[in-house]
CSV table of C-alpha atoms in Angstrom, one decimal:
chain,number,residue,atom,x,y,z
A,1,MET,CA,-36.8,-28.8,-15.5
A,2,PHE,CA,-36.1,-26.3,-18.2
A,3,LYS,CA,-38.6,-23.8,-16.8
A,4,GLN,CA,-37.1,-23.9,-13.4
A,5,SER,CA,-33.7,-23.4,-15.1
A,6,ALA,CA,-35.2,-20.2,-17.0
A,7,HIS,CA,-37.1,-19.1,-13.7
A,8,VAL,CA,-33.6,-19.1,-12.1
A,9,ALA,CA,-31.6,-17.3,-14.8
A,10,ARG,CA,-34.4,-14.7,-15.2
A,11,SER,CA,-34.0,-13.8,-11.6
A,12,PHE,CA,-30.2,-13.6,-11.9
A,13,LEU,CA,-30.6,-11.2,-15.1
A,14,PRO,CA,-31.0,-8.0,-13.1
A,15,LEU,CA,-27.9,-8.9,-11.0
A,16,LEU,CA,-26.0,-9.6,-14.3
A,17,VAL,CA,-26.9,-6.5,-16.2
A,18,ALA,CA,-26.1,-4.1,-12.9
A,19,VAL,CA,-22.6,-6.0,-12.8
A,20,ILE,CA,-21.9,-5.2,-16.6
A,21,LEU,CA,-23.1,-1.8,-16.3
A,22,GLY,CA,-21.0,-1.4,-12.9
A,23,GLY,CA,-23.7,-0.6,-10.5
A,24,CYS,CA,-23.4,-3.2,-8.4
A,25,PRO,CA,-21.4,-2.0,-5.2
A,26,VAL,CA,-20.2,-5.9,-4.7
A,27,ALA,CA,-18.7,-5.8,-8.3
A,28,SER,CA,-17.2,-2.1,-7.9
A,29,ALA,CA,-15.4,-3.4,-4.7
A,30,LEU,CA,-14.2,-6.5,-6.0
A,31,ALA,CA,-12.7,-4.2,-9.1
A,32,ASP,CA,-11.1,-2.0,-6.7
A,33,ASP,CA,-8.9,-4.7,-5.2
A,34,PRO,CA,-6.0,-3.1,-3.4
A,35,ILE,CA,-2.9,-3.2,-5.5
A,36,ALA,CA,0.0,-0.9,-5.6
A,37,PRO,CA,-0.9,1.9,-8.0
A,38,THR,CA,1.3,2.6,-11.0
A,39,LYS,CA,1.6,6.2,-9.8
A,40,SER,CA,3.9,7.3,-7.2
A,41,PRO,CA,2.4,5.9,-4.0
A,42,ALA,CA,4.1,8.7,-1.9
A,43,THR,CA,2.5,11.7,-4.0
A,44,GLU,CA,-1.0,10.3,-4.2
A,45,ARG,CA,-3.2,9.2,-1.5
A,46,VAL,CA,-3.5,5.1,-1.6
A,47,ARG,CA,-6.2,3.0,-0.5
A,48,GLU,CA,-6.1,1.2,3.3
A,49,GLY,CA,-5.0,-2.1,3.1
A,50,THR,CA,-2.5,-1.7,0.2
A,51,ARG,CA,0.7,-3.7,0.3
A,52,LEU,CA,3.9,-1.6,-1.0
A,53,GLU,CA,7.3,-3.1,-1.5
A,54,MET,CA,9.5,0.0,-2.3
A,55,GLU,CA,13.3,0.9,-2.3
A,56,GLY,CA,14.1,4.4,-0.4
A,57,ARG,CA,15.5,5.9,2.7
A,58,PHE,CA,14.3,6.7,6.1
A,59,HIS,CA,14.3,10.1,7.7
A,60,THR,CA,13.0,11.7,10.9
A,61,ALA,CA,10.8,14.5,10.8
A,62,GLY,CA,10.6,15.8,14.4
A,63,ASP,CA,9.9,13.0,16.7
A,64,ARG,CA,8.4,10.8,13.7
A,65,PHE,CA,10.0,8.7,11.1
A,66,GLU,CA,9.3,9.0,7.3
A,67,PHE,CA,10.2,6.5,4.6
A,68,ILE,CA,10.9,8.5,1.1
A,69,PRO,CA,10.8,6.4,-1.7
A,70,GLN,CA,13.7,6.2,-4.0
A,71,GLY,CA,13.4,9.1,-6.7
A,72,GLU,CA,10.3,10.9,-4.6
A,73,GLU,CA,10.3,14.3,-2.6
A,74,LYS,CA,7.5,13.1,-0.3
A,75,GLY,CA,7.1,10.1,1.6
A,76,PHE,CA,5.3,8.3,4.0
A,77,ARG,CA,5.1,8.7,7.7
A,78,LEU,CA,5.5,5.4,9.6
A,79,LEU,CA,3.6,4.0,12.2
A,80,GLU,CA,5.4,2.8,15.3
A,81,ASN,CA,6.0,-0.9,15.6
A,82,LEU,CA,8.9,-3.1,16.4
A,83,ASN,CA,10.0,-3.3,13.0
A,84,LEU,CA,10.6,0.7,13.1
A,85,GLU,CA,12.5,0.5,16.3
A,86,ARG,CA,15.0,-1.9,14.6
A,87,VAL,CA,15.5,0.7,12.0
A,88,ALA,CA,15.8,3.6,14.4
A,89,THR,CA,18.4,1.5,16.2
A,90,VAL,CA,20.5,1.1,13.3
A,91,MET,CA,19.9,4.8,12.2
A,92,SER,CA,21.2,5.8,15.7
A,93,ASP,CA,24.1,3.5,15.3
A,94,SER,CA,25.4,5.1,11.9
A,95,ARG,CA,25.2,8.7,10.7
A,96,THR,CA,25.6,7.2,7.2
A,97,GLN,CA,22.4,7.4,5.0
A,98,ARG,CA,21.6,4.1,3.7
A,99,ASP,CA,19.2,2.7,1.1
A,100,TRP,CA,16.5,0.3,2.2
A,101,LYS,CA,14.3,-2.2,0.8
A,102,VAL,CA,10.9,-2.1,2.5
A,103,ILE,CA,7.8,-4.0,2.6
A,104,GLY,CA,4.8,-2.5,4.4
A,105,GLU,CA,1.2,-1.9,4.5
A,106,VAL,CA,-0.9,1.4,3.8
A,107,THR,CA,-3.3,2.8,6.2
A,108,GLU,CA,-5.4,6.0,6.3
A,109,TYR,CA,-6.2,8.4,8.9
A,110,GLN,CA,-7.9,11.9,8.5
A,111,GLY,CA,-7.1,12.0,4.5
A,112,LEU,CA,-3.4,10.9,4.9
A,113,ASN,CA,-1.7,7.8,4.2
A,114,PHE,CA,0.7,6.0,6.9
A,115,LEU,CA,2.9,3.0,6.3
A,116,LEU,CA,2.9,0.1,8.8
A,117,LEU,CA,6.3,-1.2,8.3
A,118,HIS,CA,6.4,-5.0,8.0
A,119,HIS,CA,9.8,-5.6,6.6
A,120,ALA,CA,13.1,-3.6,6.2
A,121,VAL,CA,16.2,-4.5,4.7
A,122,ILE,CA,19.5,-2.3,4.0
A,123,ARG,CA,20.5,-2.7,0.4
A,124,THR,CA,23.9,-3.8,-0.2
A,125,ALA,CA,26.4,-1.9,-2.6
A,126,THR,CA,25.8,-4.3,-5.4
A,127,GLU,CA,22.2,-4.1,-5.1
A,128,ALA,CA,22.4,-0.2,-5.6
A,129,HIS,CA,23.9,0.1,-9.0
């Protein structure tokens, strides 16, 4: 029984070394799990599938909508969906700029990031301070 265990351990040794040295693509993929980056997500490209929760404002850019995170100059182009349609309705009913809390998922296309809006809530006056 000991000989069989030693044989199994030896067969996994190259895989173990590859994982430790970072040469295993599976281990690298697991290490790069999509988690919101610590740097500004709007100014750097973010991995597809990353889930973001941010505060900021919606703007129109031509016929497209953009979400600008609080404290940032650049934002994410938004992908059209029912949630964005609801935001657009609120924006068209009121000309007042509002602060929003949003949850969305980042997508990538031709080197650019887009945000698929999952949830958007207007921040209240007490939350803004």
